[in-house]
Coordinates of C-alpha atoms in Angstrom, one line a residue:
M8 CA 61.8 -12.2 7.4
Q9 CA 62.2 -15.1 9.7
G10 CA 61.5 -13.4 13.0
S11 CA 58.3 -11.7 12.0
T12 CA 55.2 -12.8 13.8
A13 CA 52.8 -11.0 11.5
R14 CA 51.5 -13.4 8.9
T15 CA 49.6 -12.6 5.7
S16 CA 47.4 -15.3 4.2
G17 CA 46.4 -15.5 0.6
N18 CA 45.1 -12.3 -1.1
R19 CA 44.0 -10.5 2.0
P20 CA 45.9 -7.3 2.8
P21 CA 47.7 -7.3 6.1
G22 CA 45.6 -4.5 7.6
R23 CA 42.2 -6.2 7.0
P24 CA 40.8 -8.5 9.7
A25 CA 39.9 -12.1 9.0
P26 CA 36.3 -12.8 8.1
R27 CA 34.1 -14.2 10.9
R28 CA 32.9 -17.7 10.4
G29 CA 30.7 -18.1 13.5
G30 CA 27.4 -16.3 13.0
P31 CA 25.4 -14.3 10.6
R32 CA 27.1 -11.2 9.1
R33 CA 25.4 -7.9 9.9
V34 CA 25.7 -4.8 7.8
R35 CA 24.5 -1.4 8.9
L36 CA 23.3 0.7 5.9
T37 CA 21.8 4.2 5.7
A38 CA 19.0 5.1 3.2
Q39 CA 20.1 8.6 2.3
R40 CA 17.9 9.2 -0.7
V41 CA 14.8 7.8 -2.3
D42 CA 14.2 8.3 -6.0
P43 CA 10.9 10.1 -6.4
W44 CA 10.4 8.7 -10.0
S45 CA 10.7 5.1 -8.8
V46 CA 8.3 5.8 -5.9
L47 CA 5.8 7.4 -8.4
K48 CA 5.9 4.3 -10.6
I49 CA 5.6 1.8 -7.8
S50 CA 2.9 3.7 -6.0
F51 CA 0.9 4.1 -9.2
L52 CA 1.0 0.3 -9.8
V53 CA 0.1 -0.5 -6.2
S54 CA -2.7 2.0 -6.1
V55 CA -4.1 0.7 -9.5
A56 CA -4.1 -2.8 -8.1
L57 CA -5.8 -1.6 -4.9
G58 CA -8.4 0.3 -7.0
I59 CA -9.2 -2.8 -9.1
S60 CA -9.4 -5.0 -6.1
G61 CA -11.7 -2.5 -4.4
V62 CA -14.1 -2.4 -7.4
V63 CA -14.1 -6.2 -7.5
M64 CA -14.7 -6.4 -3.7
V65 CA -17.7 -4.0 -4.0
A66 CA -19.2 -6.1 -6.8
V67 CA -18.9 -9.3 -4.8
L68 CA -20.3 -7.7 -1.7
W69 CA -23.3 -6.2 -3.6
T70 CA -23.9 -9.6 -5.3
V71 CA -23.8 -11.5 -2.0
L72 CA -26.1 -9.0 -0.3
S73 CA -28.5 -9.1 -3.2
G74 CA -28.5 -12.9 -3.2
M75 CA -29.3 -12.9 0.5
N76 CA -32.3 -10.6 -0.2
V77 CA -31.0 -7.9 2.1
F78 CA -32.2 -5.1 -0.3
S79 CA -35.7 -6.5 -0.7
T80 CA -36.0 -7.0 3.1
I81 CA -35.0 -3.3 3.7
N82 CA -37.4 -2.2 1.0
G83 CA -40.2 -4.1 2.7
F84 CA -39.3 -2.5 6.0
L85 CA -39.3 0.9 4.5
A86 CA -42.7 0.2 2.9
Q87 CA -44.1 -0.8 6.3
I88 CA -42.8 2.4 7.9
T89 CA -44.1 4.7 5.2
S90 CA -47.5 2.9 4.6
G91 CA -49.2 4.8 7.5
E92 CA -48.7 8.1 5.8
A93 CA -51.4 9.4 3.5
S94 CA -50.1 9.7 -0.1
G95 CA -46.5 9.5 1.2
P96 CA -43.7 8.9 -1.2
T97 CA -42.6 5.3 -1.7
I98 CA -38.9 4.7 -1.2
D99 CA -37.3 2.1 -3.4
L100 CA -33.8 1.3 -2.1
T101 CA -32.6 0.0 -5.5
D102 CA -33.0 3.5 -7.0
Y103 CA -30.2 4.6 -4.7
L104 CA -28.2 1.4 -4.3
G105 CA -28.6 -0.3 -7.7
F106 CA -25.7 -2.3 -9.0
S107 CA -24.8 0.1 -11.8
R108 CA -24.9 3.1 -9.4
V109 CA -22.8 1.4 -6.7
M110 CA -20.3 0.2 -9.3
A111 CA -20.0 3.6 -10.9
L112 CA -19.4 5.2 -7.5
S113 CA -16.8 2.5 -6.6
A114 CA -15.0 3.1 -9.9
V115 CA -14.9 6.9 -9.4
L116 CA -13.6 6.4 -5.8
G117 CA -11.0 4.0 -7.2
V118 CA -9.7 6.4 -9.8
L119 CA -9.6 9.2 -7.2
N120 CA -7.6 7.0 -4.8
V121 CA -5.1 6.1 -7.6
F122 CA -4.4 9.8 -8.1
L123 CA -4.3 10.7 -4.4
L124 CA -2.2 7.7 -3.3
T125 CA 0.3 8.3 -6.1
A126 CA 0.6 12.0 -5.3
L127 CA 0.9 11.3 -1.6
A128 CA 3.6 8.7 -2.0
T129 CA 5.6 10.9 -4.4
L130 CA 5.3 13.9 -2.0
S131 CA 6.5 11.6 0.8
A132 CA 9.6 10.7 -1.2
F133 CA 10.4 14.3 -1.7
L134 CA 9.9 15.1 2.0
Y135 CA 12.0 12.1 3.0
N136 CA 14.8 13.3 0.8
I137 CA 14.6 16.8 2.4
C138 CA 14.6 15.3 5.9
A139 CA 17.4 12.9 5.1
A140 CA 19.6 15.7 3.8
L141 CA 19.1 17.4 7.2
V142 CA 19.6 14.4 9.6
G143 CA 21.4 11.8 7.5
G144 CA 18.7 9.3 6.6
A145 CA 17.3 6.2 8.1
Q146 CA 19.7 3.5 9.3
V147 CA 18.9 -0.1 8.6
T148 CA 20.7 -3.2 9.9
L149 CA 20.8 -6.1 7.4
S150 CA 21.7 -9.6 8.4
D151 CA 23.0 -12.4 6.2
E152 CA 21.5 -15.7 7.5

């Protein structure tokens, strides 16, 4: 066909436009479904990491406060307050805020948070799937730079 003005180049079909060469390519995608099993696994690992870091943070904080004599200063203050009472009970703060008691409480709260965060994330994945089935999902625009 000599008189034809439509040209095809290479392997590209004639109906497909030529790729842009100027700027970044943008693609618009829709997240229609989130796999609850993968959300459960990821949220479990993240919550375990948060639980361990929380226990370590509490141990470091207690050690720093103890090194700064905060607990002994508070004990002395409480002794001054209660010394005017006749046969009043003496309060020792380390009975309530000892290292082993604080660490045990921190570990229990960490384990509870692992279960709660994992369950909440998995439930959120199920709820997202239900809502995405109704409205079509969340649209995300990705850019190739």
